[in-house]
Short mmCIF file of C-alpha atoms in Angstrom, two decimals:
data_model
loop_
_atom_site.label_atom_id
_atom_site.label_comp_id
_atom_site.label_asym_id
_atom_site.label_seq_id
_atom_site.Cartn_x
_atom_site.Cartn_y
_atom_site.Cartn_z
CA MET A 295 -259.42 23.28 -94.46
CA SER A 296 -260.13 23.38 -90.72
CA LYS A 297 -260.19 26.61 -88.71
CA SER A 298 -257.05 25.51 -86.84
CA ALA A 299 -255.22 24.86 -90.10
CA ILE A 300 -256.21 28.28 -91.43
CA LEU A 301 -255.00 29.90 -88.20
CA LEU A 302 -251.69 28.04 -88.39
CA LEU A 303 -251.17 29.08 -92.01
CA GLY A 304 -251.99 32.70 -91.18
CA ILE A 305 -249.50 32.81 -88.34
CA GLY A 306 -246.89 31.16 -90.55
CA LEU A 307 -247.24 33.85 -93.19
CA LEU A 308 -246.88 36.55 -90.53
CA VAL A 309 -243.57 35.26 -89.17
CA GLY A 310 -242.03 34.06 -92.43
CA VAL A 311 -242.47 30.31 -92.14
CA VAL A 312 -241.63 28.33 -95.24
CA PRO A 313 -245.17 27.62 -96.49
CA GLN A 314 -244.58 24.22 -98.04
CA ALA A 315 -242.98 22.93 -94.85
CA GLY A 316 -246.00 22.90 -92.52
CA PHE A 317 -246.28 20.02 -90.08
CA SER A 318 -248.38 17.05 -91.12
CA ARG A 319 -250.68 15.36 -88.66
CA ALA A 320 -248.67 12.14 -88.81
CA GLU A 321 -246.80 11.21 -85.66
CA LYS A 322 -243.31 12.06 -86.81
CA PRO A 323 -240.48 13.67 -84.84
CA ARG A 324 -240.96 17.42 -85.08
CA VAL A 325 -238.29 20.08 -85.46
CA VAL A 326 -238.67 23.86 -85.74
CA VAL A 327 -235.69 25.62 -87.29
CA CYS A 328 -235.38 29.23 -86.12
CA SER A 329 -233.38 31.08 -88.75
CA GLY A 330 -231.84 34.53 -88.60
CA SER A 331 -232.10 36.90 -91.55
CA GLN A 332 -228.55 36.49 -92.90
CA GLU A 333 -228.39 34.65 -96.20
CA SER A 334 -225.88 32.16 -94.78
CA PHE A 335 -228.35 31.30 -92.00
CA LYS A 336 -231.18 30.83 -94.48
CA GLU A 337 -229.08 28.51 -96.65
CA ALA A 338 -228.09 26.36 -93.68
CA ALA A 339 -231.66 26.29 -92.33
CA GLU A 340 -233.13 25.21 -95.65
CA ALA A 341 -230.55 22.42 -96.05
CA LEU A 342 -231.33 21.32 -92.49
CA ARG A 343 -235.05 21.20 -93.24
CA GLU A 344 -234.57 19.27 -96.49
CA SER A 345 -232.29 16.75 -94.82
CA LEU A 346 -234.58 16.16 -91.85
CA GLU A 347 -237.62 15.70 -94.06
CA SER A 348 -235.71 13.12 -96.12
CA LYS A 349 -235.03 11.27 -92.85
CA GLY A 350 -238.69 11.09 -91.84
CA PHE A 351 -239.02 14.21 -89.67
CA ASP A 352 -241.63 16.93 -89.81
CA CYS A 353 -239.78 20.24 -90.02
CA ILE A 354 -240.63 23.90 -90.55
CA VAL A 355 -238.42 26.98 -90.78
CA VAL A 356 -239.36 30.15 -88.91
CA ASN A 357 -237.47 33.16 -90.28
CA ILE A 358 -236.76 35.57 -87.43
CA SER A 359 -235.55 38.97 -88.55
CA ASP A 360 -232.77 40.65 -86.59
CA ASP A 361 -234.89 43.80 -86.32
CA ALA A 362 -238.21 42.06 -85.70
CA GLY A 363 -240.48 44.01 -83.37
CA ALA A 364 -242.30 42.77 -80.30
CA GLN A 365 -245.41 41.79 -82.26
CA ALA A 366 -243.44 39.69 -84.74
CA ARG A 367 -241.58 37.93 -81.94
CA THR A 368 -244.88 37.23 -80.20
CA GLU A 369 -246.25 35.66 -83.37
CA SER A 370 -243.08 33.58 -83.66
CA LEU A 371 -243.55 32.34 -80.11
CA ARG A 372 -247.15 31.46 -80.85
CA MET A 373 -246.23 29.59 -84.01
CA ILE A 374 -243.50 27.55 -82.36
CA SER A 375 -245.66 26.78 -79.33
CA HIS A 376 -248.49 25.60 -81.59
CA ALA A 377 -246.08 23.34 -83.49
CA ALA A 378 -245.05 21.63 -80.21
CA PRO A 379 -241.61 20.61 -81.52
CA ASP A 380 -239.51 17.81 -80.09
CA TRP A 381 -236.40 19.85 -80.92
CA ILE A 382 -235.58 23.39 -81.93
CA ALA A 383 -232.59 24.23 -84.13
CA ALA A 384 -231.39 27.84 -84.04
CA THR A 385 -228.97 29.65 -86.35
CA GLY A 386 -226.61 32.24 -84.92
CA SER A 387 -226.00 33.23 -81.32
CA ASP A 388 -228.76 35.86 -81.07
CA VAL A 389 -231.54 33.58 -82.30
CA TYR A 390 -230.19 30.71 -80.19
CA ALA A 391 -230.25 32.85 -77.04
CA TRP A 392 -233.81 33.98 -77.79
CA ALA A 393 -235.02 30.43 -78.45
CA ALA A 394 -233.29 29.02 -75.35
CA LYS A 395 -234.87 31.68 -73.15
CA SER A 396 -238.31 31.35 -74.75
CA PHE A 397 -238.48 27.53 -74.74
CA PRO A 398 -236.40 26.29 -71.80
CA SER A 399 -238.09 22.87 -71.76
CA VAL A 400 -237.43 22.07 -75.44
CA PRO A 401 -234.03 20.63 -76.43
CA ILE A 402 -232.21 23.14 -78.64
CA VAL A 403 -229.45 22.49 -81.15
CA PHE A 404 -227.43 25.38 -82.56
CA LEU A 405 -225.77 25.85 -85.93
CA MET A 406 -223.76 28.54 -87.72
CA ILE A 407 -222.32 30.12 -84.57
CA PRO A 408 -218.67 31.24 -84.90
CA ASN A 409 -216.27 31.16 -81.95
CA ALA A 410 -218.64 28.78 -80.21
CA LYS A 411 -216.10 27.90 -77.52
CA ASP A 412 -216.29 31.53 -76.36
CA VAL A 413 -220.02 32.01 -76.92
CA PHE A 414 -220.77 29.01 -74.70
CA ALA A 415 -217.98 29.53 -72.18
CA GLY A 416 -220.39 29.66 -69.24
CA PRO A 417 -222.84 26.73 -69.43
CA SER A 418 -221.71 23.26 -68.42
CA PRO A 419 -222.09 20.98 -70.24
CA GLU A 420 -221.73 22.85 -73.52
CA PRO A 421 -224.84 23.22 -75.68
CA ILE A 422 -225.11 20.86 -78.63
CA GLY A 423 -224.57 22.00 -82.19
CA VAL A 424 -222.39 22.61 -85.22
CA THR A 425 -220.24 25.72 -85.27
CA SER A 426 -219.26 27.56 -88.43
CA ASP A 427 -215.62 27.52 -87.26
CA ILE A 428 -213.18 25.22 -88.99
CA ASN A 429 -211.50 22.70 -86.70
CA PRO A 430 -208.20 24.21 -85.48
CA ASP A 431 -206.47 20.88 -86.19
CA ASP A 432 -207.56 21.11 -89.83
CA TRP A 433 -206.41 24.72 -89.95
CA MET A 434 -202.91 23.90 -88.70
CA LYS A 435 -202.54 21.08 -91.23
CA TRP A 436 -203.66 23.39 -94.02
CA ILE A 437 -201.25 26.15 -93.00
CA LYS A 438 -198.37 23.68 -92.96
CA LEU A 439 -199.46 22.42 -96.37
CA THR A 440 -199.69 25.87 -97.97
CA HIS A 441 -196.46 27.15 -96.40
CA PRO A 442 -194.29 24.22 -95.23
CA SER A 443 -191.52 26.39 -93.76
CA VAL A 444 -193.85 28.25 -91.40
CA SER A 445 -193.11 28.01 -87.68
CA ASN A 446 -194.65 31.06 -85.95
CA ILE A 447 -198.16 32.43 -86.61
CA CYS A 448 -199.85 35.48 -85.11
CA ILE A 449 -203.58 35.67 -84.35
CA LEU A 450 -205.29 39.01 -83.75
CA HIS A 451 -208.11 38.63 -81.24
CA SER A 452 -210.27 40.48 -78.71
CA ASP A 453 -211.45 39.58 -75.23
CA ARG A 454 -214.42 37.73 -76.72
CA THR A 455 -212.31 35.10 -78.56
CA GLN A 456 -209.72 34.04 -75.98
CA ARG A 457 -210.97 30.44 -75.73
CA THR A 458 -211.02 30.16 -79.52
CA VAL A 459 -207.38 31.25 -79.64
CA ALA A 460 -206.51 28.75 -76.90
CA GLU A 461 -207.89 25.97 -79.12
CA PHE A 462 -205.57 27.12 -81.90
CA VAL A 463 -202.60 27.19 -79.54
CA ARG A 464 -203.26 23.58 -78.57
CA ALA A 465 -203.74 22.49 -82.18
CA ALA A 466 -200.55 24.27 -83.31
CA ALA A 467 -198.44 22.51 -80.69
CA LYS A 468 -199.44 19.14 -82.18
CA VAL A 469 -197.72 20.02 -85.47
CA HIS A 470 -194.84 21.97 -83.91
CA LEU A 471 -196.20 25.41 -84.75
CA HIS A 472 -196.20 28.36 -82.37
CA ILE A 473 -199.18 30.71 -82.08
CA GLN A 474 -198.53 34.25 -80.89
CA PRO A 475 -201.80 35.92 -79.80
CA ILE A 476 -202.01 39.69 -80.24
CA HIS A 477 -204.85 41.56 -78.54
CA ALA A 478 -206.61 43.97 -80.89
CA VAL A 479 -209.68 46.19 -81.11
CA SER A 480 -211.28 47.50 -84.27
CA ASP A 481 -211.05 51.21 -83.41
CA ASP A 482 -207.33 50.98 -82.62
CA PHE A 483 -206.27 48.55 -85.30
CA ALA A 484 -203.18 50.57 -86.17
CA ASN A 485 -201.67 49.68 -82.81
CA ALA A 486 -202.27 45.98 -83.44
CA VAL A 487 -200.61 46.23 -86.86
CA ASN A 488 -197.59 47.93 -85.30
CA GLU A 489 -197.31 45.13 -82.76
CA LEU A 490 -197.70 42.62 -85.56
CA SER A 491 -194.86 44.24 -87.50
CA SER A 492 -192.61 43.94 -84.44
CA ALA A 493 -193.42 40.26 -83.94
CA GLN A 494 -191.13 37.60 -85.34
CA SER A 495 -193.89 35.82 -87.22
CA ASP A 496 -194.19 33.99 -90.51
CA GLY A 497 -197.76 35.12 -91.14
CA VAL A 498 -201.19 35.85 -89.67
CA LEU A 499 -204.25 33.68 -89.20
CA MET A 500 -207.52 35.63 -89.11
CA ILE A 501 -210.47 34.49 -87.00
CA PRO A 502 -214.06 35.84 -87.31
CA ASP A 503 -213.92 38.35 -84.47
CA ALA A 504 -216.22 41.32 -85.12
CA ARG A 505 -214.51 43.33 -82.39
CA VAL A 506 -211.29 43.19 -84.41
CA PHE A 507 -212.19 42.93 -88.07
CA ASN A 508 -214.35 45.20 -90.17
CA GLY A 509 -213.97 45.93 -93.88
CA PRO A 510 -211.24 48.59 -93.61
CA ASN A 511 -209.25 46.58 -91.04
CA ILE A 512 -209.37 43.46 -93.19
CA GLN A 513 -208.07 45.46 -96.17
CA ARG A 514 -205.33 47.02 -94.03
CA LEU A 515 -204.15 43.62 -92.83
CA LEU A 516 -204.13 42.18 -96.36
CA LEU A 517 -202.06 45.13 -97.59
CA TRP A 518 -199.69 44.62 -94.66
CA GLY A 519 -199.22 41.02 -95.80
CA ILE A 520 -198.37 42.08 -99.35
CA ARG A 521 -196.00 44.80 -98.15
CA THR A 522 -194.14 42.54 -95.70
CA LYS A 523 -194.39 39.49 -97.99
CA LYS A 524 -196.04 37.42 -95.28
CA PRO A 525 -199.09 35.22 -95.82
CA VAL A 526 -202.45 36.07 -94.30
CA TRP A 527 -204.92 33.20 -93.97
CA GLY A 528 -208.59 34.25 -93.97
CA PHE A 529 -211.87 32.76 -92.81
CA SER A 530 -214.07 33.32 -95.87
CA GLN A 531 -214.07 33.04 -99.62
CA LYS A 532 -214.44 36.83 -99.90
CA ILE A 533 -211.27 37.40 -97.89
CA ALA A 534 -209.31 35.08 -100.17
CA LYS A 535 -210.67 36.97 -103.17
CA ALA A 536 -209.64 40.27 -101.54
CA GLY A 537 -206.02 39.14 -101.14
CA ALA A 538 -205.50 36.51 -98.43
CA ILE A 539 -203.24 33.74 -99.62
CA SER A 540 -205.86 31.20 -98.62
CA SER A 541 -209.08 30.70 -96.67
CA LEU A 542 -210.80 27.76 -95.05
CA TYR A 543 -214.51 28.17 -94.42
CA ALA A 544 -217.64 26.15 -93.80
CA ASN A 545 -220.17 25.45 -96.52
CA ASN A 546 -223.51 26.67 -95.19
CA ARG A 547 -225.55 23.80 -96.60
CA ASP A 548 -223.04 21.24 -95.33
CA VAL A 549 -223.44 22.67 -91.82
CA GLY A 550 -227.21 22.35 -92.16
CA ARG A 551 -226.98 18.71 -93.26
CA GLN A 552 -224.50 17.89 -90.48
CA THR A 553 -226.88 19.44 -87.94
CA ALA A 554 -229.65 17.21 -89.29
CA ASP A 555 -227.44 14.15 -88.72
CA LEU A 556 -226.79 15.36 -85.18
CA ILE A 557 -230.52 15.66 -84.46
CA VAL A 558 -231.07 12.13 -85.80
CA GLU A 559 -228.34 10.90 -83.46
CA LEU A 560 -229.98 12.67 -80.53
CA LYS A 561 -233.28 10.99 -81.41
CA ASP A 562 -231.79 7.51 -81.81
CA LYS A 563 -229.40 7.65 -78.83
CA PRO A 564 -230.99 9.96 -76.23
CA SER A 565 -229.50 8.05 -73.31
CA GLN A 566 -225.93 8.84 -74.36
CA GLY A 567 -226.22 12.46 -73.18
CA LEU A 568 -224.49 13.93 -76.22
CA HIS A 569 -223.26 17.48 -75.77
CA GLY A 570 -220.65 19.89 -76.98
CA VAL A 571 -219.53 21.79 -80.03
CA GLU A 572 -219.08 19.95 -83.32
CA TYR A 573 -216.81 21.36 -86.00
CA PRO A 574 -217.85 21.02 -89.65
CA HIS A 575 -216.77 17.68 -91.03
CA THR A 576 -215.51 19.29 -94.23
CA ALA A 577 -213.99 22.68 -95.07
CA SER A 578 -214.10 24.59 -98.32
CA ARG A 579 -210.74 25.82 -99.58
CA ALA A 580 -209.87 28.94 -101.55
CA VAL A 581 -206.50 30.36 -102.57
CA ASN A 582 -205.34 33.52 -104.26
CA ILE A 583 -202.68 32.60 -106.81
CA ARG A 584 -201.71 36.23 -107.43
CA THR A 585 -201.14 36.90 -103.72
CA ALA A 586 -198.91 33.82 -103.46
CA GLU A 587 -196.84 35.11 -106.38
CA LEU A 588 -196.55 38.61 -104.91
CA ILE A 589 -195.23 37.37 -101.56
CA GLY A 590 -192.95 34.75 -103.13
CA ILE A 591 -194.71 31.54 -102.07
CA THR A 592 -195.13 28.61 -104.43
CA LEU A 593 -198.26 26.71 -103.53
CA PRO A 594 -197.62 22.95 -103.55
CA ALA A 595 -199.44 20.65 -105.95
CA ASP A 596 -201.19 19.02 -102.97
CA VAL A 597 -202.84 22.39 -102.28
CA LEU A 598 -203.79 23.19 -105.86
CA SER A 599 -205.38 19.77 -106.36
CA THR A 600 -207.81 20.10 -103.43
CA LEU A 601 -209.28 23.56 -103.99
CA ASN A 602 -212.89 24.61 -104.23
CA VAL A 603 -212.08 28.10 -105.53
CA ARG A 604 -209.06 29.84 -107.08
CA PHE A 605 -208.60 33.58 -107.36
CA GLY A 606 -205.97 35.73 -109.03
CA GLU A 607 -205.17 33.51 -111.99
CA VAL A 608 -204.25 35.22 -115.22
CA PRO A 609 -206.55 34.04 -118.07
#
């Protein structure tokens, strides 16, 4: 093994690079995937790497811890610079911002960023990538399918998700639904619940806004739904298990594979100037049968036949 190869391997071990994914010397398109430490990020990054390698790319994953110190970040920079990638893919908004600042001349694709319309509200054109948000059009169709008589839905949101809510408002109008936004903050959630109780709504759609929802606030909203017999739609499998009538959410590995397809498209059609946020092509579906029974909603057969996960069924 050459001295340069030994150096590259040593740096890779320092920063958490997947060891079997080192670049070959063949002239293949090269991608470095910068992955945050969350398990969902790691799953998406690994699926992205596997998919790109199957399509003839050289690809490595650099695992960047959220609490990595200056020395670890320096080693990450050195590793990525040595790899000389044609593209960088970055999971999550923090890692994306770091990679974009550190490598301004390298095209960067993002993945697994929620509320991407708000995260990238400033730059024009929008950065390229696949969000973890479900397409608002798909959400509105699913809500109508799970609760056909619904007409008015509330969304609790903070200042950081206003553009995301605007997308839902536009999507709802297409299927004759009305979205009523309610501003909320996590440390004064009781006030938001009081406003929600006063609203003439048929239910609540949750969005992944960390300034609104933490564990206790999620539980409080789910209990409110049971008490008022109004459906709450969640954004994760765990929330459906905890008591939401239903959730739509992205499959992490599917997002990784879709991002790989996007990078291939960028390689094959660079002159088209592709840009913007892509929603996941597919959404996973979960329902809570017990919650539906408690609030008096009968889930249609069309819903029950298309589920990935069911909760609350009596054995």
